[in-house]
Short mmCIF file of C-alpha atoms in Angstrom, two decimals:
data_model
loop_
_atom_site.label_atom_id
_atom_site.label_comp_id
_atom_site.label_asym_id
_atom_site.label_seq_id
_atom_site.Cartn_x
_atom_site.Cartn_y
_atom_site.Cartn_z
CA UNK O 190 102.91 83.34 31.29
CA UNK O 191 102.01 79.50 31.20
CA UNK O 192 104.67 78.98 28.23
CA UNK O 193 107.49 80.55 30.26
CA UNK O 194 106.63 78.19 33.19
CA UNK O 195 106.61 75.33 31.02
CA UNK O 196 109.63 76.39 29.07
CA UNK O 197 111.22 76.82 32.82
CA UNK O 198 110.07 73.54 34.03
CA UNK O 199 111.58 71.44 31.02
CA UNK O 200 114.50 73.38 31.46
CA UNK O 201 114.70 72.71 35.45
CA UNK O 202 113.69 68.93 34.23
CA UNK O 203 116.64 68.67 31.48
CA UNK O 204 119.24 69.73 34.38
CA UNK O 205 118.13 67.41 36.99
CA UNK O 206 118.53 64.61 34.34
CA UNK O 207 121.61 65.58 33.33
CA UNK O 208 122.84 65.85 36.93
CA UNK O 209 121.37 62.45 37.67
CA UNK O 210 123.48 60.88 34.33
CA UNK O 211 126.46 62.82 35.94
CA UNK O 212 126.04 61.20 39.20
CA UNK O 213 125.53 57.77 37.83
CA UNK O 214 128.88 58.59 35.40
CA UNK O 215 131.26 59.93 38.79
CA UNK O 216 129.66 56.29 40.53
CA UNK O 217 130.82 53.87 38.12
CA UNK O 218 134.12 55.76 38.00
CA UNK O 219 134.65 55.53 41.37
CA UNK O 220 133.49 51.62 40.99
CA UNK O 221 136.91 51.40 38.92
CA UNK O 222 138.53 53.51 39.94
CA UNK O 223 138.61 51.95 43.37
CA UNK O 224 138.63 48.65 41.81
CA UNK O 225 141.27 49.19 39.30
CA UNK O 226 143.45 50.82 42.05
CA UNK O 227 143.56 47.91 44.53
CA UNK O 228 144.11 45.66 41.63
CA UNK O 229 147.12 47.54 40.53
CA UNK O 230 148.51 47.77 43.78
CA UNK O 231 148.53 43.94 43.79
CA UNK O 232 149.55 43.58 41.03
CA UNK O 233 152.64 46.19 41.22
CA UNK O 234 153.34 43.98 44.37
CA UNK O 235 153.31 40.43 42.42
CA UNK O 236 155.09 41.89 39.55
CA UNK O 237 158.38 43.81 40.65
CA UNK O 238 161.15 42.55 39.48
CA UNK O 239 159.23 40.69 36.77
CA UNK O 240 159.51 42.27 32.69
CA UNK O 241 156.47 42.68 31.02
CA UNK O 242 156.01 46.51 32.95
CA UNK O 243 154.75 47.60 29.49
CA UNK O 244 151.62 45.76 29.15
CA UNK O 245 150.90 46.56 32.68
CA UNK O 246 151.19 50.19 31.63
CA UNK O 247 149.22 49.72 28.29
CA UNK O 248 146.34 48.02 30.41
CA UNK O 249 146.15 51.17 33.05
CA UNK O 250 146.20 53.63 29.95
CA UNK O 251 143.27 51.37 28.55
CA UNK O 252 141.87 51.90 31.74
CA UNK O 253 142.43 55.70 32.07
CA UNK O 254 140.80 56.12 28.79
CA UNK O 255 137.77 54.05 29.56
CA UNK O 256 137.30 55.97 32.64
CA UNK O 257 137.71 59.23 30.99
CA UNK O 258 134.96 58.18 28.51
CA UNK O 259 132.64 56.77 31.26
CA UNK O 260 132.59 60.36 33.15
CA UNK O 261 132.67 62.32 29.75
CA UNK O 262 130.35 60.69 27.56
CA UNK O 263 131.25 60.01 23.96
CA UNK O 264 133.95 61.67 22.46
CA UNK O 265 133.16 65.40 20.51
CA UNK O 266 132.66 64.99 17.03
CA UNK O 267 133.98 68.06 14.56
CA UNK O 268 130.70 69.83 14.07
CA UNK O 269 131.95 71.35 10.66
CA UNK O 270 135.15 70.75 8.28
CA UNK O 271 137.21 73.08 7.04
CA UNK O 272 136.32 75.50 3.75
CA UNK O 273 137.68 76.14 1.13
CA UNK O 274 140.79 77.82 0.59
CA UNK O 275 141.22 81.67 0.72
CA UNK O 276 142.88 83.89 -1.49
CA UNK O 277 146.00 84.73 -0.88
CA UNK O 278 145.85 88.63 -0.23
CA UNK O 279 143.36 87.94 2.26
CA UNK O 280 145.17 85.64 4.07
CA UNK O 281 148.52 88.11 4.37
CA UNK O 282 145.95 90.59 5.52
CA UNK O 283 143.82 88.49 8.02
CA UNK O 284 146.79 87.05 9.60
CA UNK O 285 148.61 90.03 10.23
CA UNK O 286 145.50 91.36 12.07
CA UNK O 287 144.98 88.38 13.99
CA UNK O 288 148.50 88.19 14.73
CA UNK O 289 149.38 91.54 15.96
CA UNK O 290 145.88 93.05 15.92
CA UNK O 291 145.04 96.61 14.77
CA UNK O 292 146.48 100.04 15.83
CA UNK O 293 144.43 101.19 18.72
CA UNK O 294 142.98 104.48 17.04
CA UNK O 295 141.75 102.59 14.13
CA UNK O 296 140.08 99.55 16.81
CA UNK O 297 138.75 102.79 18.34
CA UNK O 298 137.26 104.09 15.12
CA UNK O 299 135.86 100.61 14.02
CA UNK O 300 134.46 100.61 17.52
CA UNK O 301 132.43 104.01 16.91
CA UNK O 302 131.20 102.69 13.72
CA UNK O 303 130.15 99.39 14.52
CA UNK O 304 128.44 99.05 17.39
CA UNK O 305 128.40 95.93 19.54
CA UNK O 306 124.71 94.36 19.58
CA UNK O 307 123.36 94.13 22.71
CA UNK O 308 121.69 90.18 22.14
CA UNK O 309 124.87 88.91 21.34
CA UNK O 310 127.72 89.12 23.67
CA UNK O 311 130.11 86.54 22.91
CA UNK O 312 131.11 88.72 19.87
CA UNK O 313 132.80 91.25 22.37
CA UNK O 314 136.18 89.66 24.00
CA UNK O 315 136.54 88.99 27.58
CA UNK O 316 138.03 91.24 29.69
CA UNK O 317 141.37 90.28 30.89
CA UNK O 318 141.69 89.17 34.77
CA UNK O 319 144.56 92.17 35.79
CA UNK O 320 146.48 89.41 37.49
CA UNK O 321 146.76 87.59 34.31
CA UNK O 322 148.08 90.71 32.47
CA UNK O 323 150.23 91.24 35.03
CA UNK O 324 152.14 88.69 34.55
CA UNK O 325 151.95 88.29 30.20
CA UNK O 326 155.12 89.45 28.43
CA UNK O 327 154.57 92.06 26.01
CA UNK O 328 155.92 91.17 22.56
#
């Protein structure tokens, strides 16, 4: 009972940290973003009519980016490559499965002899929202 409480409190300790670094991240983007915007509204000002619009723009993608990377963090890194190569026959087969999928009475029969585990639900695929099906074309 004591470990759960403790797993529970590092838990409720990791998200208030992580809330506090997000709040500290949405701050300084606000910083420049308010600061970059009055500056570029100056600056649009001083500069019309003058060339040189493409460094302006280069220097307010810089600053997109920078921003971007201040309230995301670090870019993702790849956790894995890719493998190695598959054989051919597998590859005709797999991609006409994943492509048009299987025929519904042989889904249905894979379904009955497989069943989905219970501790693992991200093996089973959403349900679709009706609206969205609604409005997919059928191919």
């Amino acid at each position: 009972m004591k470990r759960k409480q403790d797993q529970a409190s590092k838990r409720r300790a990791k998200r208030k940290r992580l809330l506090k670094d997000l709040r500290k991240r949405m701050e300084k983007f606000e910083r420049s973003m308010g600061s970059s915007s009055s500056s570029q509204n100056s600056k649009s000002l001083d500069s019309e009519g003058e060339s040189g619009n493409s460094s302006d723009n280069d220097r307010l993608r810089e600053e997109g980016e920078v921003s971007l990377s201040v309230i995301l963090g670090d870019e993702p890194k790849s956790i894995r490559g890719k493998g190695p190569p598959l054989c051919e026959a597998l590859v005709n087969w797999w991609s006409s499965y994943l492509g048009a999928g299987l025929e519904k009475d042989v889904r249905e029969a894979l379904s009955m002899k497989y069943k989905k585990p219970k501790n693992c639900p991200l093996l089973v695929a959403p349900k679709l929202n009706p609206d969205i099906k609604a409005s997919l074309t059928s191919t």
